[in-house]
Coordinates of C-alpha atoms and ligand atoms in Angstrom, one line a residue:
M84 CA 0.0 0.0 0.0
R85 CA 2.8 2.3 1.0
G86 CA 4.6 1.5 -2.3
M87 CA 1.5 2.4 -4.2
C88 CA 1.2 5.7 -2.4
R89 CA 4.8 6.5 -3.2
V90 CA 4.2 5.8 -6.9
L91 CA 1.1 8.0 -6.9
L92 CA 3.0 10.8 -5.1
I93 CA 5.8 10.6 -7.7
F94 CA 3.2 10.6 -10.5
L95 CA 1.5 13.7 -9.0
L96 CA 4.8 15.5 -8.5
A97 CA 5.8 14.7 -12.1
L98 CA 2.5 16.1 -13.4
L99 CA 3.0 19.3 -11.4
A100 CA 6.5 19.6 -12.8
I101 CA 5.3 19.1 -16.4
A102 CA 2.1 21.2 -16.1
P103 CA 3.7 24.7 -16.0
I104 CA 6.0 23.9 -18.9
R105 CA 3.1 22.6 -21.0
A106 CA 1.0 25.6 -20.1
S107 CA 3.7 28.2 -21.1
A108 CA 5.2 26.5 -24.1
P109 CA 3.7 27.9 -27.3
S110 CA 2.5 25.5 -29.9
S111 CA 4.6 25.0 -33.0
S112 CA 1.9 26.7 -35.1
A113 CA 2.1 29.8 -32.7
L114 CA 5.8 29.8 -33.2
Q115 CA 5.4 29.8 -36.9
N116 CA 3.0 32.7 -36.7
T117 CA 5.4 34.9 -34.8
R118 CA 8.5 34.1 -36.7
P119 CA 8.7 35.5 -40.3
P120 CA 8.9 32.8 -42.9
N121 CA 12.2 31.6 -44.4
M122 CA 12.7 32.3 -48.1
V123 CA 14.4 29.9 -50.5
V124 CA 14.7 30.9 -54.1
I125 CA 16.1 28.2 -56.4
L126 CA 17.1 29.6 -59.8
A127 CA 18.2 27.3 -62.7
D128 CA 20.3 28.7 -65.5
D129 CA 18.9 28.4 -69.1
L130 CA 16.3 25.8 -68.0
G131 CA 13.5 26.0 -70.6
Y132 CA 9.7 26.1 -70.3
G133 CA 9.5 22.5 -71.4
D134 CA 12.3 21.0 -69.4
L135 CA 10.5 19.7 -66.3
G136 CA 8.2 16.7 -66.0
V137 CA 5.4 18.8 -64.6
F138 CA 5.7 21.2 -67.6
G139 CA 5.3 18.3 -70.0
H140 CA 8.8 17.0 -70.8
P141 CA 8.3 13.5 -72.3
L142 CA 11.7 12.0 -71.2
I143 CA 13.2 14.0 -68.3
K144 CA 12.0 12.9 -64.8
T145 CA 11.8 15.6 -62.1
P146 CA 9.7 14.0 -59.3
R147 CA 10.9 16.3 -56.5
I148 CA 10.4 19.5 -58.5
D149 CA 7.0 18.2 -59.7
R150 CA 6.0 17.7 -56.0
L151 CA 6.5 21.4 -55.4
A152 CA 3.7 21.8 -57.9
S153 CA 1.4 19.3 -56.2
E154 CA 2.2 20.9 -52.8
G155 CA 2.0 24.5 -54.1
L156 CA 1.4 26.7 -57.1
R157 CA 2.5 26.4 -60.7
L158 CA 2.4 29.3 -63.0
T159 CA 2.2 29.0 -66.8
S160 CA 2.7 32.6 -67.7
F161 CA 5.6 33.6 -65.6
Y162 CA 8.4 35.7 -67.1
A163 CA 12.1 36.0 -66.3
S164 CA 12.7 39.7 -66.9
A165 CA 15.3 39.3 -69.6
P166 CA 16.3 36.5 -72.0
V167 CA 19.9 36.4 -70.7
C168 CA 21.8 35.9 -67.5
S169 CA 23.0 39.1 -66.0
A170 CA 20.0 41.3 -66.9
S171 CA 17.6 38.6 -65.6
R172 CA 19.4 38.3 -62.3
Y173 CA 19.6 42.0 -61.8
S174 CA 15.8 42.1 -62.0
L175 CA 15.3 39.3 -59.6
L176 CA 17.4 41.0 -57.0
T177 CA 16.2 44.6 -57.5
G178 CA 12.6 44.3 -58.8
R179 CA 13.6 46.5 -61.8
Y180 CA 14.1 46.1 -65.5
A181 CA 17.8 45.8 -66.2
I182 CA 17.7 48.5 -68.8
R183 CA 17.3 51.0 -65.9
A184 CA 20.8 50.1 -64.7
G185 CA 22.3 49.6 -68.2
I186 CA 22.9 45.9 -67.5
N187 CA 22.2 44.3 -70.9
G188 CA 23.1 40.8 -71.9
A189 CA 25.8 38.9 -69.9
L190 CA 28.8 40.4 -68.0
M191 CA 32.1 38.9 -69.1
P192 CA 35.2 38.0 -67.0
E193 CA 36.8 41.3 -68.1
S194 CA 33.7 43.4 -67.5
K195 CA 34.4 46.3 -65.2
G196 CA 30.8 46.9 -64.2
G197 CA 28.2 45.1 -62.1
L198 CA 25.5 45.7 -59.6
G199 CA 25.7 49.3 -58.5
A200 CA 26.4 50.4 -55.0
D201 CA 23.2 52.4 -55.0
E202 CA 21.0 49.4 -55.6
T203 CA 18.9 47.9 -52.8
T204 CA 18.7 44.1 -53.3
L205 CA 16.3 41.5 -52.0
A206 CA 19.2 40.4 -49.7
D207 CA 19.6 43.9 -48.3
I208 CA 15.9 44.1 -47.5
L209 CA 15.9 40.8 -45.7
K210 CA 19.1 41.4 -43.9
T211 CA 17.7 44.7 -42.6
A212 CA 14.6 42.7 -41.5
G213 CA 16.8 40.4 -39.4
Y214 CA 17.3 37.5 -41.7
R215 CA 20.5 35.5 -42.2
T216 CA 21.2 35.8 -45.9
G217 CA 23.1 33.2 -47.9
M218 CA 23.9 32.8 -51.6
V219 CA 25.1 29.7 -53.3
G220 CA 25.9 29.4 -57.0
K221 CA 26.1 31.7 -60.0
W222 CA 26.1 35.4 -59.3
H223 CA 26.8 37.1 -62.6
L224 CA 26.4 40.7 -61.4
G225 CA 30.1 41.7 -61.4
N226 CA 33.4 40.1 -60.4
K227 CA 35.4 43.1 -59.2
P228 CA 35.6 44.5 -55.7
G229 CA 32.3 46.3 -54.8
F230 CA 30.2 43.9 -56.8
F231 CA 30.5 40.7 -54.8
P232 CA 27.3 39.1 -53.3
T233 CA 28.7 39.8 -49.8
E234 CA 28.8 43.5 -50.7
H235 CA 25.1 43.4 -51.7
G236 CA 23.4 42.1 -48.7
F237 CA 24.5 38.5 -48.5
D238 CA 26.1 37.3 -45.3
S239 CA 27.8 34.4 -47.1
Y240 CA 28.6 33.3 -50.6
F241 CA 29.9 30.2 -52.3
G242 CA 30.0 29.8 -56.1
L243 CA 31.0 31.1 -59.5
L244 CA 30.9 34.8 -60.2
Y245 CA 29.8 34.3 -63.8
S246 CA 28.9 31.5 -66.3
N247 CA 30.7 28.2 -66.5
D248 CA 31.5 28.7 -70.2
M249 CA 33.5 31.9 -69.6
V250 CA 36.8 30.1 -69.9
R251 CA 38.8 28.8 -72.9
P252 CA 38.0 27.4 -75.4
W253 CA 34.4 28.9 -75.4
V254 CA 35.3 32.4 -74.3
Q255 CA 38.7 33.9 -75.2
T256 CA 39.8 35.1 -71.7
D257 CA 42.9 34.8 -69.6
V258 CA 41.0 35.0 -66.4
P259 CA 40.7 31.5 -64.8
L260 CA 37.3 30.1 -63.9
R261 CA 37.4 29.9 -60.1
L262 CA 35.0 29.2 -57.2
Y263 CA 34.7 31.9 -54.5
R264 CA 33.9 31.8 -50.9
G265 CA 32.9 35.3 -49.8
T266 CA 35.4 37.5 -51.6
Q267 CA 38.1 34.9 -51.6
E268 CA 39.1 33.1 -54.7
L269 CA 39.5 29.4 -54.1
Q270 CA 42.5 27.8 -55.8
G271 CA 42.3 25.0 -58.4
D272 CA 40.4 24.7 -61.6
V273 CA 36.7 24.1 -61.4
D274 CA 35.5 20.6 -62.2
I275 CA 32.2 21.5 -63.8
S276 CA 30.7 18.0 -63.2
T277 CA 30.9 18.6 -59.4
L278 CA 29.2 22.0 -59.3
T279 CA 25.7 20.9 -58.6
E280 CA 26.7 18.6 -55.8
R281 CA 29.1 21.1 -54.2
Y282 CA 26.4 23.9 -54.4
T283 CA 23.9 21.5 -52.9
D284 CA 26.1 20.6 -49.9
E285 CA 26.6 24.3 -49.2
A286 CA 22.9 25.0 -49.5
V287 CA 22.0 22.2 -47.1
A288 CA 24.7 23.3 -44.6
F289 CA 23.3 26.8 -44.7
I290 CA 19.8 25.6 -43.9
R291 CA 21.1 23.4 -41.0
E292 CA 23.2 26.2 -39.5
N293 CA 20.4 28.7 -39.6
R294 CA 17.4 26.6 -38.7
S295 CA 16.8 28.6 -35.5
R296 CA 16.5 32.0 -37.1
P297 CA 14.8 33.5 -40.2
F298 CA 16.9 32.9 -43.3
F299 CA 17.0 33.7 -47.0
L300 CA 18.8 31.2 -49.3
Y301 CA 19.4 32.2 -52.9
F302 CA 20.5 29.1 -54.6
A303 CA 21.5 29.8 -58.2
H304 CA 22.5 26.8 -60.2
S305 CA 25.2 27.0 -62.9
M306 CA 23.4 24.2 -64.7
P307 CA 21.9 23.5 -67.3
H308 CA 24.0 26.3 -68.9
V309 CA 26.6 24.7 -71.2
P310 CA 29.1 23.2 -70.8
L311 CA 27.1 20.5 -69.1
G312 CA 28.4 18.4 -66.3
A313 CA 26.9 15.7 -64.1
S314 CA 28.7 13.8 -61.4
P315 CA 29.4 10.2 -62.1
R316 CA 26.4 8.9 -60.1
F317 CA 24.1 10.9 -62.3
A318 CA 25.9 10.7 -65.7
G319 CA 24.1 8.4 -68.1
R320 CA 21.1 7.9 -65.8
S321 CA 18.4 9.8 -67.6
A322 CA 16.5 8.9 -70.8
N323 CA 17.4 12.2 -72.4
G324 CA 21.2 12.2 -72.7
R325 CA 23.5 14.5 -71.0
Y326 CA 21.0 17.3 -70.8
G327 CA 18.5 15.0 -69.0
D328 CA 21.2 13.9 -66.6
V329 CA 21.9 17.5 -65.6
I330 CA 18.2 18.4 -65.1
E331 CA 17.6 15.2 -63.1
M332 CA 20.6 16.2 -60.9
I333 CA 19.0 19.6 -60.3
D334 CA 15.9 17.6 -59.3
W335 CA 17.9 15.6 -56.8
S336 CA 19.4 18.8 -55.5
T337 CA 16.0 20.3 -55.0
G338 CA 15.0 17.2 -53.1
Q339 CA 18.0 17.6 -50.8
V340 CA 17.0 21.2 -50.1
L341 CA 13.4 20.2 -49.4
D342 CA 14.5 17.4 -47.2
A343 CA 16.9 19.7 -45.3
L344 CA 13.9 22.1 -44.6
R345 CA 11.8 19.2 -43.4
D346 CA 14.6 17.8 -41.2
A347 CA 15.2 21.3 -39.7
G348 CA 11.6 21.5 -38.8
V349 CA 10.9 24.6 -40.9
E350 CA 9.1 23.0 -43.9
R351 CA 5.8 24.7 -43.0
S352 CA 7.4 28.1 -42.3
T353 CA 9.4 28.4 -45.5
L354 CA 8.4 29.9 -48.9
V355 CA 10.2 27.9 -51.6
I356 CA 10.3 29.3 -55.2
F357 CA 11.8 27.4 -58.1
T358 CA 12.3 29.1 -61.5
S359 CA 14.8 29.8 -64.3
D360 CA 16.8 32.9 -65.4
N361 CA 15.8 32.6 -69.1
G362 CA 14.8 30.1 -71.7
P363 CA 16.9 27.4 -73.3
W364 CA 20.0 28.0 -75.4
M365 CA 18.9 26.4 -78.7
D366 CA 20.6 28.6 -81.2
M367 CA 24.1 28.2 -79.8
P368 CA 26.7 30.2 -81.7
P369 CA 29.3 28.1 -83.6
R370 CA 32.1 29.3 -81.2
M371 CA 30.3 27.3 -78.5
L372 CA 30.1 24.0 -80.5
V373 CA 33.8 23.1 -80.1
E374 CA 34.9 19.6 -79.3
P375 CA 34.6 17.6 -77.3
R376 CA 32.1 18.9 -74.8
I377 CA 29.3 21.0 -76.3
V378 CA 26.9 19.6 -78.9
R379 CA 23.5 20.8 -80.1
T380 CA 21.7 18.2 -78.0
D381 CA 23.1 19.9 -74.9
A382 CA 20.3 22.4 -75.3
G383 CA 17.0 22.4 -73.5
S384 CA 13.4 22.8 -74.6
A385 CA 11.0 25.7 -74.7
G386 CA 8.1 23.2 -75.0
P387 CA 5.3 24.7 -77.1
L388 CA 6.9 28.1 -77.1
R389 CA 8.6 29.9 -80.0
G390 CA 12.2 31.1 -79.8
S391 CA 14.9 30.5 -77.2
K392 CA 17.4 32.2 -74.9
G393 CA 18.4 35.7 -76.1
T394 CA 15.2 36.3 -78.0
S395 CA 12.0 38.3 -77.3
W396 CA 9.8 35.4 -78.4
E397 CA 8.0 33.6 -75.6
G398 CA 10.7 30.9 -75.3
G399 CA 13.2 33.5 -74.4
T400 CA 11.7 34.6 -71.1
R401 CA 8.6 32.5 -70.3
V402 CA 9.9 30.0 -67.8
P403 CA 8.6 27.4 -65.3
F404 CA 7.6 28.9 -61.9
L405 CA 6.7 26.9 -58.8
A406 CA 6.1 28.2 -55.3
R407 CA 5.3 26.2 -52.1
W408 CA 4.4 27.7 -48.7
P409 CA 2.3 25.2 -46.8
G410 CA -0.8 26.7 -45.2
R411 CA -0.4 29.9 -47.2
I412 CA -0.3 28.9 -50.9
P413 CA -3.1 26.5 -51.8
A414 CA -1.7 23.1 -52.8
G415 CA -2.0 21.8 -56.3
T416 CA -3.0 25.1 -58.0
V417 CA -2.2 26.0 -61.6
R418 CA -2.7 29.6 -62.8
T419 CA -2.4 31.2 -66.2
D420 CA -2.2 34.8 -64.8
L421 CA 0.7 37.0 -65.8
A422 CA 3.6 37.2 -63.2
R423 CA 7.3 38.1 -63.4
T424 CA 10.6 37.7 -61.5
L425 CA 10.3 41.5 -61.1
D426 CA 7.5 40.8 -58.6
I427 CA 9.6 38.6 -56.3
L428 CA 11.3 41.5 -54.4
P429 CA 8.1 43.5 -53.8
T430 CA 6.2 40.3 -52.8
I431 CA 8.9 39.2 -50.3
A432 CA 9.2 42.7 -48.9
G433 CA 5.4 42.7 -48.4
I434 CA 5.5 39.3 -46.6
V435 CA 8.1 40.6 -44.1
G436 CA 6.5 44.1 -43.8
A437 CA 9.6 45.9 -45.2
P438 CA 9.3 49.1 -47.1
L439 CA 10.3 49.2 -50.8
P440 CA 13.5 51.0 -51.7
S441 CA 12.7 54.7 -52.0
G442 CA 13.7 57.2 -54.6
R443 CA 13.7 54.7 -57.5
A444 CA 11.3 53.0 -59.9
I445 CA 10.4 49.5 -58.9
D446 CA 8.8 47.7 -61.9
G447 CA 7.5 44.7 -59.9
Q448 CA 4.4 44.4 -57.8
D449 CA 3.5 42.7 -54.6
I450 CA 1.6 39.6 -55.8
R451 CA 1.1 38.0 -52.4
G452 CA -2.6 37.9 -52.6
F453 CA -2.4 36.2 -56.0
L454 CA 0.1 33.6 -54.8
E455 CA -2.2 32.8 -51.8
G456 CA -5.1 32.2 -54.1
K457 CA -7.1 35.3 -53.0
G458 CA -7.5 36.9 -56.4
P459 CA -6.0 37.5 -59.9
S460 CA -2.5 38.7 -60.5
P461 CA -2.3 42.5 -60.4
D462 CA 0.2 42.4 -63.3
E463 CA -1.0 44.1 -66.4
W464 CA 2.2 44.4 -68.5
F465 CA 5.4 42.7 -69.4
F466 CA 8.0 44.3 -71.7
Y467 CA 10.3 42.0 -73.8
Y468 CA 14.0 42.8 -74.4
N469 CA 16.4 40.9 -76.5
S470 CA 19.9 39.9 -75.3
G471 CA 21.3 43.3 -76.3
G472 CA 18.8 45.3 -74.3
R473 CA 16.6 46.3 -77.2
L474 CA 12.9 46.7 -76.4
E475 CA 11.1 44.4 -78.9
G476 CA 7.7 43.6 -77.4
V477 CA 5.0 44.1 -74.9
R478 CA 2.1 42.0 -73.6
D479 CA -0.9 42.7 -71.5
R480 CA -3.1 40.0 -69.9
R481 CA -4.0 38.6 -73.3
W482 CA -2.2 40.2 -76.3
K483 CA 1.4 40.4 -77.3
L484 CA 2.9 42.9 -79.7
H485 CA 6.2 41.8 -81.1
L486 CA 8.7 43.7 -83.3
T487 CA 11.3 42.0 -85.5
F488 CA 14.2 44.1 -86.8
P489 CA 15.5 42.7 -90.1
E490 CA 18.8 44.1 -91.3
K491 CA 18.4 47.1 -93.7
A492 CA 14.6 46.9 -93.5
E493 CA 11.7 48.4 -91.6
P494 CA 10.7 46.6 -88.3
V495 CA 8.0 44.0 -88.7
T496 CA 5.1 44.3 -86.2
E497 CA 3.0 41.3 -85.3
L498 CA 0.2 40.8 -82.8
F499 CA -0.5 37.5 -81.1
D500 CA -3.4 36.4 -78.9
L501 CA -1.5 34.5 -76.2
L502 CA -4.7 33.1 -74.7
V503 CA -5.2 30.9 -77.8
D504 CA -1.8 31.1 -79.4
P505 CA 1.0 30.9 -76.9
S506 CA 3.3 29.5 -79.7
E507 CA 3.0 32.9 -81.6
R508 CA 2.1 31.3 -84.9
W509 CA -0.7 33.5 -86.1
D510 CA -0.2 37.2 -86.5
V511 CA -3.6 39.0 -86.0
A512 CA -2.4 42.6 -86.3
A513 CA -4.5 43.1 -89.4
E514 CA -7.6 41.9 -87.7
R515 CA -7.1 43.8 -84.5
P516 CA -5.4 47.1 -85.4
D517 CA -7.0 48.7 -82.3
V518 CA -5.2 46.3 -80.0
A519 CA -2.0 46.7 -81.9
S520 CA -2.0 50.5 -81.8
R521 CA -2.9 50.4 -78.1
L522 CA 0.0 48.1 -77.2
K523 CA 2.4 50.1 -79.5
A524 CA 1.4 53.3 -77.6
R525 CA 2.1 51.5 -74.3
M526 CA 5.5 50.4 -75.5
R527 CA 6.4 54.0 -76.6
Q528 CA 5.2 55.3 -73.3
F529 CA 7.5 52.9 -71.4
A530 CA 10.5 53.7 -73.6
A531 CA 9.9 57.4 -73.0
E532 CA 9.6 56.8 -69.2
L533 CA 12.9 55.0 -69.2
A534 CA 14.6 57.8 -71.3
R535 CA 13.6 60.5 -68.7
Ligands
LIG605 CA1 21.0 32.1 -68.2

């Protein structure tokens, strides 16, 4: 009897000891409500509209990326802001068309310019909001002092400062292709086939190290920009040759990042975005097709879209977009509304309650409500630039006006109804001159606004 009493007493004491803790400990959902969400932006390089399983590729398998679609939102009219690397990345990080900063095309190893000191980046905004900010992968916004990621709001950086082809024999430069950590150049030549795996290890380590505080991870792959490289355990595994191997490796990498978020207990409190910086490189210049490593089948697919990287056709800038934020973005949604990488900065600033950079034009809009399924996208316009920074087109929610500039001839103006003709096959300018002139006027107005 005495033994039973003792057991009961111990049990009651244990209950008393636990009770106050249970009463005062907030639930995990309460914690998630008080802590701002983590942000993970995964950006592929030159991955085309048709390169993912969930966007209809018949051979390449991307189950982990596809699952982002089933657990979140997939957009079919999402635009990278330029059809080429540096300009596109500028827009992602600043919310502005690159023409505003004079960043056209791709910066080269010898380029003296880059992201200006007066720019406020997405990383600057989140760092000011108390986030730990990390970048892994391809930067491509300057490789001289003053232009490094760690000088533009990122606490840490590991990766290549520009494209993996910017080395002989593809680009005639004497600057070696080197990995950087922070502002320090790492010694040794880069083995391109190891890049995706090395970047992934860094990304996963960053998530683990920062699990207890809000973080922003910008993970910019070097792949599938040529020259392609997959590590031995991925090489030859896909049904679509070397290009498929590389995409399936990015899929594996995305899975590693998603698993790291789950293991860190922050899966539900993290917004994950997956997209690409521009369309696939299908019209590779002959200088790129040198033996033994680059062949035409190393190029990706724009799916049903016309054109490719560098062009102002849909294939140049319309790219896959997936976003997952459990409990905030409805799962399994597909939307055809217009949206752009320009919108990512204003949207994330809106989520954390940060003001937008003042004293400068921000071209993007806060599309939070749209992402959360609360209404249509507020975007009305997208302006198309070619790889040299020439304005060649504009679209509204339905129509696209496109200008072609033949040598020694007048520009050719065409009008496409993107709701029924996303492949830009049927010019309807003659049938709808009212729409064509309205869009042309909008294009002129935008060009005049930029010239001021
Ligand atoms: Ca690119």
